[in-house]
Short mmCIF file of C-alpha atoms in Angstrom, two decimals:
data_model
loop_
_atom_site.label_atom_id
_atom_site.label_comp_id
_atom_site.label_asym_id
_atom_site.label_seq_id
_atom_site.Cartn_x
_atom_site.Cartn_y
_atom_site.Cartn_z
CA TRP A 1 -0.51 -199.72 -48.01
CA PRO A 2 2.68 -197.61 -48.03
CA GLU A 3 4.95 -200.41 -49.26
CA PRO A 4 3.95 -202.55 -52.26
CA THR A 5 5.10 -205.71 -50.48
CA LEU A 6 2.51 -205.09 -47.77
CA SER A 7 -0.47 -204.86 -50.09
CA ILE A 8 -3.45 -207.13 -49.57
CA LEU A 9 -4.27 -209.83 -52.11
CA PRO A 10 -4.93 -208.76 -55.69
CA ALA A 11 -8.62 -209.15 -56.51
CA LEU A 12 -8.19 -212.21 -58.73
CA GLN A 13 -6.05 -214.01 -56.19
CA ALA A 14 -8.45 -213.12 -53.41
CA GLU A 15 -11.35 -214.61 -55.34
CA THR A 16 -9.32 -217.81 -55.85
CA VAL A 17 -8.65 -218.09 -52.13
CA LEU A 18 -12.31 -217.55 -51.34
CA GLN A 19 -13.33 -220.23 -53.82
CA GLN A 20 -10.96 -222.72 -52.20
CA GLY A 21 -12.48 -222.09 -48.81
CA GLN A 22 -16.08 -221.93 -49.94
CA THR A 23 -18.54 -223.97 -47.95
CA ASN A 24 -22.27 -224.46 -47.71
CA LYS A 25 -22.94 -225.98 -44.33
CA PRO A 26 -26.00 -224.33 -42.80
CA LYS A 27 -26.64 -227.40 -40.63
CA PHE A 28 -23.18 -227.00 -39.12
CA PHE A 29 -23.90 -223.44 -38.04
CA LYS A 30 -27.20 -224.53 -36.52
CA LYS A 31 -25.36 -227.20 -34.54
CA ILE A 32 -22.83 -224.72 -33.18
CA TRP A 33 -24.82 -221.55 -32.63
CA GLY A 34 -28.22 -223.09 -32.14
CA GLY A 35 -29.94 -222.15 -35.38
CA ASP A 36 -30.23 -218.49 -34.50
CA VAL A 37 -31.43 -216.22 -37.25
CA GLU A 38 -28.63 -214.07 -38.63
CA PHE A 39 -27.74 -210.90 -36.74
CA GLN A 40 -30.88 -208.77 -36.73
CA PRO A 41 -30.70 -205.02 -37.41
CA LEU A 42 -31.68 -202.75 -34.56
CA LEU A 43 -34.12 -200.73 -36.65
CA ASN A 44 -36.63 -201.63 -39.34
CA ASN A 45 -35.52 -199.36 -42.19
CA TYR A 46 -32.87 -201.68 -43.60
CA ILE A 47 -31.41 -200.34 -46.88
CA PRO A 48 -29.01 -202.34 -49.14
CA MET A 49 -26.10 -200.90 -51.12
CA ALA A 50 -22.99 -202.19 -52.95
CA ALA A 51 -19.51 -201.37 -51.62
CA LYS A 52 -18.30 -200.23 -55.04
CA ALA A 53 -21.07 -197.65 -55.22
CA LEU A 54 -20.02 -196.36 -51.80
CA LEU A 55 -16.34 -196.10 -52.76
CA ASP A 56 -17.16 -194.49 -56.12
CA ALA A 57 -19.36 -191.97 -54.33
CA HIS A 58 -16.51 -191.07 -51.98
CA ALA A 59 -14.17 -190.57 -54.94
CA LEU A 60 -16.75 -188.30 -56.56
CA ILE A 61 -17.09 -186.22 -53.40
CA LEU A 62 -13.30 -185.74 -53.27
CA LYS A 63 -13.17 -184.82 -56.95
CA ARG A 64 -15.71 -182.04 -56.74
CA SER A 65 -14.43 -178.69 -55.55
CA VAL A 66 -17.83 -177.54 -54.30
CA ALA A 67 -20.32 -179.24 -52.04
CA ILE A 68 -22.71 -181.65 -53.72
CA SER A 69 -26.19 -180.25 -53.75
CA MET A 70 -29.00 -182.00 -51.94
CA THR A 71 -30.58 -182.99 -55.24
CA ASP A 72 -27.42 -184.95 -56.10
CA ARG A 73 -27.47 -186.86 -52.85
CA SER A 74 -28.27 -190.38 -53.94
CA LEU A 75 -27.96 -193.10 -51.31
CA PRO A 76 -24.25 -193.83 -51.99
CA ILE A 77 -23.40 -190.11 -51.99
CA ARG A 78 -25.33 -189.53 -48.77
CA VAL A 79 -23.76 -192.51 -47.00
CA ALA A 80 -20.25 -191.70 -48.22
CA ALA A 81 -20.63 -188.12 -47.01
CA SER A 82 -21.95 -189.29 -43.64
CA LEU A 83 -19.15 -191.84 -43.17
CA THR A 84 -16.54 -189.26 -44.13
CA GLN A 85 -17.85 -186.70 -41.70
CA THR A 86 -18.24 -189.24 -38.86
CA SER A 87 -14.71 -190.53 -39.49
CA GLN A 88 -13.23 -187.02 -39.45
CA ASN A 89 -15.06 -186.25 -36.20
CA GLY A 90 -13.65 -189.38 -34.55
CA GLY A 91 -17.07 -190.96 -34.09
CA LEU A 92 -16.83 -194.04 -36.32
CA MET A 93 -16.49 -197.47 -34.69
CA LEU A 94 -15.59 -200.54 -36.77
CA ILE A 95 -16.55 -204.07 -35.70
CA PHE A 96 -15.29 -207.30 -37.27
CA ASP A 97 -17.73 -210.09 -36.49
CA HIS A 98 -19.31 -213.37 -37.56
CA ASN A 99 -23.02 -213.47 -38.41
CA PHE A 100 -24.34 -216.72 -36.97
CA GLY A 101 -26.08 -215.55 -33.81
CA GLY A 102 -25.24 -216.65 -30.28
CA GLY A 103 -23.48 -214.82 -27.46
CA ALA A 104 -20.90 -213.06 -29.63
CA ASN A 105 -23.59 -211.41 -31.75
CA ALA A 106 -25.57 -210.52 -28.64
CA TYR A 107 -22.45 -208.70 -27.45
CA SER A 108 -22.16 -206.90 -30.81
CA LYS A 109 -25.67 -205.58 -30.34
CA GLN A 110 -24.78 -204.26 -26.91
CA ILE A 111 -21.72 -202.47 -28.32
CA ILE A 112 -23.71 -200.95 -31.17
CA GLU A 113 -26.53 -199.77 -28.91
CA ALA A 114 -24.06 -198.23 -26.46
CA HIS A 115 -22.18 -196.33 -29.18
CA LEU A 116 -25.37 -195.07 -30.81
CA LYS A 117 -26.57 -193.76 -27.44
CA GLY A 118 -23.18 -192.08 -27.03
CA GLY A 119 -23.50 -190.25 -30.35
CA ASN A 120 -21.15 -192.47 -32.34
CA GLU A 121 -21.88 -194.50 -35.49
CA VAL A 122 -20.87 -198.07 -36.19
CA LEU A 123 -19.74 -200.03 -39.25
CA ARG A 124 -20.03 -203.77 -38.63
CA VAL A 125 -18.33 -206.21 -41.06
CA TRP A 126 -18.66 -210.01 -41.32
CA TYR A 127 -17.84 -212.81 -43.75
CA GLU A 128 -20.54 -214.93 -45.40
CA PRO A 129 -18.91 -218.28 -46.31
CA ASN A 130 -22.01 -219.56 -48.11
CA LYS A 131 -22.02 -216.53 -50.43
CA LEU A 132 -18.26 -216.09 -50.97
CA MET A 133 -18.49 -212.46 -49.97
CA PHE A 134 -18.48 -210.06 -47.05
CA GLY A 135 -21.34 -208.08 -45.64
CA ALA A 136 -21.51 -204.93 -43.56
CA THR A 137 -24.07 -202.72 -41.90
CA TYR A 138 -23.65 -199.01 -41.24
CA TYR A 139 -25.58 -198.10 -38.09
CA THR A 140 -26.65 -194.53 -37.38
CA SER A 141 -29.21 -193.12 -34.99
CA GLU A 142 -31.68 -192.87 -37.88
CA GLU A 143 -31.15 -195.90 -40.11
CA ASN A 144 -29.23 -199.11 -40.86
CA ILE A 145 -27.66 -199.44 -44.29
CA ASP A 146 -26.61 -202.86 -45.53
CA ILE A 147 -23.43 -202.93 -47.66
CA LYS A 148 -22.51 -205.89 -49.84
CA ILE A 149 -18.73 -206.27 -50.14
CA LYS A 150 -17.19 -208.33 -52.93
CA ASN A 151 -13.91 -209.41 -51.36
CA LEU A 152 -11.26 -208.75 -48.73
CA ASN A 153 -9.72 -205.97 -50.81
CA GLN A 154 -12.92 -203.96 -50.62
CA VAL A 155 -13.18 -204.56 -46.88
CA PHE A 156 -9.85 -202.91 -46.19
CA GLU A 157 -10.37 -200.29 -48.87
CA ILE A 158 -13.44 -199.20 -46.93
CA CYS A 159 -11.48 -199.34 -43.64
CA THR A 160 -8.74 -197.09 -45.01
CA THR A 161 -11.13 -194.75 -46.84
CA PHE A 162 -13.32 -194.12 -43.80
CA LYS A 163 -10.87 -194.27 -40.90
CA PRO A 164 -12.47 -195.64 -37.71
CA GLN A 165 -11.61 -194.25 -34.31
CA ALA A 166 -11.56 -197.79 -32.92
CA THR A 167 -11.44 -201.23 -34.57
CA LEU A 168 -13.16 -203.88 -32.44
CA VAL A 169 -12.52 -207.52 -33.35
CA ASN A 170 -15.51 -209.40 -31.97
CA SER A 171 -15.03 -212.64 -33.93
CA LEU A 172 -13.14 -213.84 -37.01
CA TRP A 173 -14.79 -217.26 -37.16
CA THR A 174 -14.99 -218.63 -40.76
CA TYR A 175 -12.88 -215.79 -42.24
CA ILE A 176 -10.96 -217.11 -45.22
CA ASN A 177 -7.17 -216.61 -45.27
CA LEU A 178 -7.11 -215.67 -41.61
CA PRO A 179 -3.36 -214.84 -41.43
CA LEU A 180 -3.91 -212.18 -44.09
CA VAL A 181 -6.87 -210.74 -42.19
CA LEU A 182 -4.87 -210.53 -38.97
CA ASP A 183 -1.94 -208.98 -40.80
CA ASN A 184 -4.08 -206.25 -42.30
CA LEU A 185 -5.81 -205.53 -39.01
CA ILE A 186 -2.37 -204.90 -37.52
CA ARG A 187 -1.55 -202.50 -40.33
CA LEU A 188 -4.72 -200.53 -39.75
CA LYS A 189 -3.25 -199.70 -36.34
CA LEU A 190 0.41 -199.33 -37.33
CA TYR A 191 -0.27 -197.00 -40.24
CA GLY A 192 -2.69 -194.80 -38.34
CA TYR A 193 -5.95 -195.79 -40.02
CA THR A 194 -7.41 -196.55 -36.59
CA GLN A 195 -6.51 -195.19 -33.18
CA ARG A 196 -7.44 -198.26 -31.14
CA LEU A 197 -7.40 -201.99 -31.81
CA GLU A 198 -9.38 -204.20 -29.42
CA VAL A 199 -10.24 -207.90 -29.41
CA PHE A 200 -12.90 -209.79 -27.44
CA ALA A 201 -12.24 -213.42 -26.50
CA HIS A 202 -15.65 -215.00 -27.09
CA ASP A 203 -13.95 -218.30 -27.90
CA HIS A 204 -10.49 -219.91 -27.91
CA MET A 205 -9.80 -219.35 -31.58
CA GLY A 206 -6.68 -217.34 -30.78
CA ILE A 207 -5.21 -220.51 -29.26
CA CYS A 208 -6.41 -223.16 -31.69
CA PRO A 209 -8.82 -223.46 -34.65
CA SER A 210 -10.75 -225.89 -32.45
CA LEU A 211 -12.39 -222.93 -30.77
CA PHE A 212 -14.06 -225.07 -28.07
CA LEU A 213 -10.71 -226.71 -27.15
CA LEU A 214 -11.96 -230.17 -28.05
CA ASP A 215 -9.34 -232.65 -29.26
CA GLU A 216 -9.51 -235.35 -31.91
CA ASN A 217 -11.48 -237.54 -29.46
CA PHE A 218 -13.94 -234.71 -28.82
CA LYS A 219 -12.59 -234.30 -25.29
CA TYR A 220 -11.56 -231.07 -23.55
CA CYS A 221 -7.80 -230.73 -24.12
CA GLY A 222 -6.86 -228.15 -21.48
CA VAL A 223 -4.29 -226.56 -23.88
CA PRO A 224 -1.38 -229.02 -23.58
CA GLU A 225 2.06 -227.68 -22.69
CA ASP A 226 3.57 -230.13 -25.17
CA ILE A 227 2.99 -228.53 -28.58
CA LYS A 228 3.58 -231.94 -30.22
CA LYS A 229 0.22 -233.05 -28.83
CA CYS A 230 -1.43 -230.10 -30.59
CA LYS A 231 0.28 -230.94 -33.88
CA SER A 232 -0.83 -234.57 -33.63
CA CYS A 233 -4.39 -233.56 -32.70
CA LEU A 234 -4.82 -231.17 -35.64
CA LYS A 235 -3.77 -233.89 -38.08
CA LYS A 236 -6.44 -236.24 -36.75
CA ASN A 237 -9.15 -233.80 -35.70
CA ILE A 238 -12.18 -234.04 -38.00
CA GLN A 239 -14.25 -231.23 -36.50
CA GLU A 240 -15.82 -228.83 -38.96
CA PHE A 241 -13.21 -226.08 -38.45
CA ASP A 242 -11.16 -227.92 -41.07
CA VAL A 243 -13.63 -226.59 -43.65
CA PHE A 244 -12.31 -223.06 -43.09
CA PHE A 245 -8.82 -223.59 -41.67
CA SER A 246 -7.25 -226.59 -43.37
CA ASN A 247 -3.64 -227.85 -43.15
CA ILE A 248 -3.03 -225.88 -39.97
CA ASP A 249 0.46 -225.62 -38.49
CA ILE A 250 -0.21 -224.78 -34.83
CA LEU A 251 3.08 -222.88 -34.49
CA GLU A 252 2.23 -220.65 -37.46
CA TRP A 253 -1.33 -220.26 -36.20
CA ARG A 254 -0.17 -218.97 -32.84
CA LYS A 255 2.59 -216.86 -34.39
CA ASN A 256 -0.01 -214.97 -36.44
CA TRP A 257 -2.31 -214.51 -33.48
CA GLU A 258 0.53 -213.45 -31.19
CA SER A 259 1.56 -210.72 -33.63
CA PHE A 260 -2.03 -209.52 -33.59
CA PHE A 261 -2.37 -209.64 -29.79
CA ARG A 262 0.88 -207.73 -29.27
CA ASN A 263 -0.52 -204.84 -31.31
CA CYS A 264 -3.89 -204.72 -29.55
CA ASP A 265 -4.67 -201.94 -27.09
CA THR A 266 -7.18 -204.14 -25.25
CA ILE A 267 -7.67 -207.92 -25.04
CA ARG A 268 -10.95 -208.46 -23.23
CA PHE A 269 -11.71 -211.78 -21.53
CA PHE A 270 -15.11 -212.62 -20.08
CA SER A 271 -13.86 -215.08 -17.46
CA GLN A 272 -10.67 -215.90 -15.60
CA SER A 273 -10.89 -219.39 -17.11
CA THR A 274 -10.57 -218.05 -20.64
CA LYS A 275 -7.58 -215.91 -19.73
CA SER A 276 -5.90 -218.88 -18.05
CA HIS A 277 -6.24 -220.88 -21.27
CA TYR A 278 -4.69 -218.05 -23.29
CA LEU A 279 -1.85 -217.76 -20.77
CA ARG A 280 -0.91 -221.37 -21.42
CA ALA A 281 -0.37 -220.45 -25.07
CA TYR A 282 0.94 -216.90 -24.51
CA PRO A 283 2.48 -216.55 -21.00
CA TRP A 284 3.53 -212.95 -21.75
CA LEU A 285 -0.14 -211.88 -21.64
CA ASP A 286 0.09 -211.92 -17.85
CA LYS A 287 2.65 -209.09 -18.01
CA THR A 288 0.75 -206.70 -20.24
CA ASN A 289 -1.73 -204.05 -19.16
CA ALA A 290 -3.78 -204.69 -22.30
CA THR A 291 -5.71 -207.63 -20.81
CA ILE A 292 -9.03 -207.06 -19.07
CA ILE A 293 -11.32 -209.57 -17.39
CA GLU A 294 -14.91 -208.38 -17.43
CA GLY A 295 -18.01 -210.54 -17.33
CA HIS A 296 -20.90 -209.84 -19.65
CA VAL A 297 -23.61 -207.52 -18.46
CA VAL A 298 -26.72 -209.70 -18.22
CA GLU A 299 -29.88 -207.66 -17.90
CA ASP A 300 -31.84 -208.73 -14.85
CA PHE A 301 -35.36 -208.14 -16.15
CA PHE A 302 -36.82 -211.06 -14.20
CA GLU A 303 -39.51 -209.69 -11.91
CA GLN A 304 -39.61 -212.74 -9.67
CA GLN A 305 -37.68 -215.82 -8.63
CA VAL A 306 -38.83 -219.39 -8.80
CA ASP A 307 -40.86 -220.64 -5.88
CA LEU A 308 -38.88 -223.74 -4.93
CA LYS A 309 -41.85 -225.18 -3.02
CA VAL A 310 -43.93 -225.16 -6.19
CA LEU A 311 -41.29 -227.37 -7.84
CA GLU A 312 -41.73 -230.25 -5.42
CA SER A 313 -43.00 -233.44 -7.11
CA ASP A 314 -42.79 -237.22 -6.77
CA ASP A 315 -40.04 -237.50 -9.39
CA PHE A 316 -36.83 -235.56 -10.03
CA ARG A 317 -36.91 -233.28 -13.06
CA ILE A 318 -33.78 -231.90 -14.68
CA GLY A 319 -34.11 -228.79 -16.85
CA ILE A 320 -31.69 -228.05 -19.70
CA PHE A 321 -31.91 -224.78 -21.57
CA GLY A 322 -30.57 -223.76 -24.97
CA PHE A 323 -29.55 -225.25 -28.28
CA ILE A 324 -27.62 -228.30 -27.16
CA GLY A 325 -25.13 -229.62 -29.71
CA ALA A 326 -22.18 -231.96 -29.21
CA HIS A 327 -19.87 -229.40 -27.59
CA LYS A 328 -22.74 -228.22 -25.40
CA GLY A 329 -23.13 -231.74 -24.03
CA SER A 330 -25.83 -233.42 -26.11
CA GLY A 331 -24.10 -236.77 -25.57
CA VAL A 332 -24.23 -236.26 -21.81
CA VAL A 333 -27.94 -235.43 -21.94
CA LYS A 334 -28.71 -238.56 -23.96
CA ALA A 335 -26.61 -240.68 -21.59
CA ILE A 336 -28.53 -239.37 -18.57
CA ALA A 337 -31.86 -240.16 -20.23
CA ALA A 338 -30.66 -243.63 -21.24
CA ARG A 339 -29.51 -244.35 -17.70
CA ILE A 340 -32.87 -243.23 -16.26
CA ASP A 341 -34.67 -245.57 -18.67
CA GLU A 342 -32.31 -248.41 -17.82
CA LEU A 343 -33.01 -248.03 -14.10
CA GLU A 344 -36.74 -247.49 -14.73
CA ASP A 345 -36.42 -244.43 -12.52
CA LYS A 346 -39.13 -241.78 -12.20
CA ALA A 347 -36.69 -238.99 -13.03
CA SER A 348 -36.94 -237.11 -16.33
CA VAL A 349 -35.01 -234.60 -18.44
CA TYR A 350 -36.67 -231.55 -20.01
CA VAL A 351 -34.82 -229.78 -22.81
CA PHE A 352 -36.08 -226.26 -23.50
CA GLY A 353 -34.55 -225.44 -26.89
CA SER A 354 -33.23 -228.27 -29.04
CA LEU A 355 -31.05 -231.37 -28.80
CA ASP A 356 -28.76 -232.00 -31.77
CA GLY A 357 -31.10 -229.94 -33.94
CA ILE A 358 -34.30 -231.69 -32.79
CA SER A 359 -36.71 -229.18 -31.24
CA LYS A 360 -39.73 -231.42 -30.50
CA GLY A 361 -40.13 -234.98 -29.33
CA SER A 362 -40.04 -237.22 -26.27
CA THR A 363 -39.20 -240.65 -24.88
CA ASP A 364 -40.06 -242.09 -21.48
CA SER A 365 -37.54 -239.89 -19.69
CA LEU A 366 -36.53 -237.24 -22.27
CA LYS A 367 -38.83 -234.36 -23.20
CA ILE A 368 -37.71 -231.89 -25.87
CA MET A 369 -39.93 -228.87 -25.42
CA GLY A 370 -38.81 -226.52 -28.23
CA SER A 371 -37.60 -222.93 -28.20
CA TYR A 372 -38.53 -220.53 -25.44
CA ASP A 373 -38.42 -216.86 -24.57
CA ARG A 374 -35.98 -216.04 -21.78
CA SER A 375 -38.63 -213.85 -20.12
CA ASP A 376 -40.63 -217.07 -19.53
CA LEU A 377 -37.80 -218.77 -17.63
CA VAL A 378 -39.53 -218.66 -14.23
CA ALA A 379 -42.84 -219.91 -15.63
CA LEU A 380 -41.14 -222.76 -17.50
CA CYS A 381 -39.42 -223.98 -14.35
CA GLU A 382 -42.53 -223.71 -12.19
CA ASP A 383 -45.06 -225.05 -14.70
CA ASN A 384 -42.88 -228.08 -15.48
CA LYS A 385 -41.78 -228.53 -11.83
CA ILE A 386 -38.08 -228.48 -12.69
CA ASP A 387 -36.05 -229.43 -9.59
CA MET A 388 -32.63 -228.52 -10.92
CA ALA A 389 -31.16 -226.90 -14.04
CA PHE A 390 -28.14 -228.54 -15.61
CA VAL A 391 -25.64 -226.84 -17.95
CA PRO A 392 -24.08 -229.88 -19.67
CA SER A 393 -21.33 -228.21 -21.78
CA ILE A 394 -18.24 -230.42 -22.12
CA CYS A 395 -16.14 -227.46 -23.25
CA PRO A 396 -15.05 -224.42 -21.22
CA GLU A 397 -17.51 -221.63 -21.88
CA THR A 398 -15.90 -218.20 -22.12
CA TYR A 399 -19.06 -217.07 -20.33
CA SER A 400 -22.45 -218.73 -19.87
CA PHE A 401 -25.49 -216.49 -20.30
CA ILE A 402 -27.98 -219.21 -19.42
CA THR A 403 -26.10 -220.08 -16.23
CA LYS A 404 -26.23 -216.45 -15.14
CA GLU A 405 -29.92 -216.14 -16.02
CA LEU A 406 -30.80 -219.28 -14.05
CA MET A 407 -28.90 -217.87 -11.08
CA LEU A 408 -30.82 -214.60 -11.35
CA ILE A 409 -34.15 -216.42 -10.93
CA GLY A 410 -32.86 -218.46 -7.97
CA MET A 411 -32.85 -221.83 -9.72
CA PRO A 412 -30.52 -224.58 -8.44
CA VAL A 413 -27.86 -225.06 -11.14
CA ALA A 414 -25.33 -227.83 -11.81
CA THR A 415 -22.38 -227.55 -14.22
CA PHE A 416 -19.17 -229.39 -14.95
CA ASP A 417 -15.93 -228.20 -13.39
CA LEU A 418 -14.55 -226.08 -16.20
CA GLY A 419 -14.84 -222.73 -17.90
CA GLY A 420 -16.93 -219.68 -17.23
CA GLN A 421 -19.88 -221.83 -16.18
CA LYS A 422 -17.88 -223.18 -13.21
CA GLU A 423 -16.75 -219.67 -12.24
CA LEU A 424 -20.32 -218.43 -12.09
CA VAL A 425 -21.71 -221.39 -10.14
CA SER A 426 -18.80 -221.58 -7.68
CA SER A 427 -20.00 -218.40 -5.96
CA TYR A 428 -23.70 -219.36 -6.03
CA ASP A 429 -25.34 -220.81 -2.91
CA LYS A 430 -27.60 -223.05 -5.03
CA GLY A 431 -24.77 -224.12 -7.35
CA HIS A 432 -23.39 -227.65 -7.80
CA ILE A 433 -20.12 -228.44 -9.59
CA LEU A 434 -19.68 -231.90 -11.09
CA GLU A 435 -16.43 -233.54 -12.15
CA LEU A 436 -16.23 -234.09 -15.92
CA ALA A 437 -14.95 -237.61 -16.49
CA GLY A 438 -11.84 -237.81 -18.68
CA LYS A 439 -11.06 -234.12 -18.34
#
């Protein structure tokens, strides 16, 4: 950076910080994002390379006064030359992301596909907490090249060496030393290394490290106006975010995020609910033109809708779809099943996906059916005579893909009265909104 005082962490110090925040909790990620396989490349020819080799190759290209011959074009040379040219032509897009699957990664794929179709190229970066390092993939129309990055220094060295036209912050979940990351993202914009800085609100992390807005009692908090409640909650809250963001001062947390937001060209929300939560923390967002509310584009590839007459049966069957962990309402699902058993009712609950990590099994009223393909949604509902789908999340979803998909096939859907799931169902003629107790 131009001033020495604004430099990122020295390599040794960076490694120390990473070591302090190191974690190995694969089960935790499965609970939160449903055990998805890591972000899958769009193409099959997936080629690995070290960041240092890429940076050394770029230095070599600059050093030579004549063009490097084709015979000298090793993989690092070829990639460095391609990145340099794409950057100079204004066609390089940079994405900061996590790598644990779910809706945020699905959105990354959409962005990458759209830019590749538009003739741009994409460099996607993420942090791997179990490996104490960063990863990246360089996407072109012809190949995907995997880049292993040693530390945060190398991340921003790459960002300043190959200047992106736009820097898109999709998710910073699990990033170690988050204030430093936010600070350096701001500098990319301020010092002209990127022309645009955009952020996508896939969660509520910009408000609180409890990205699902669940308090110390695992209840939806609603973003209290009294900041003292937030301070008290963070001291008692034992959710897994403490692994990555320990000893959090909520005022400092929001100060860092506010500095970042104020320098963003676009802050994209996927529901009015999410924006309303952010406005409680940052009222000034309502006065800036940078904020956009735009729902996800959900491909309607369903060729038919459910035949509601086919669903009729002697009992009442509730269908639940997805990887249901605690914040997605696993406790609610179990309570419903327990109540059915207690009443010796004929009703039953079918979970298509998993429940607290369990993907197969059944009791009298609870049937866990295992993973499914979304293209089979109509058949699953009809074959199992599901009367109503229920989205049991006890946290406000920033958007709910499964709710939208169930609406597209004409399935009756019930949700609690919060978040993006409520917004979707409220305008649906087969939608039912339930009051969440204790909200």
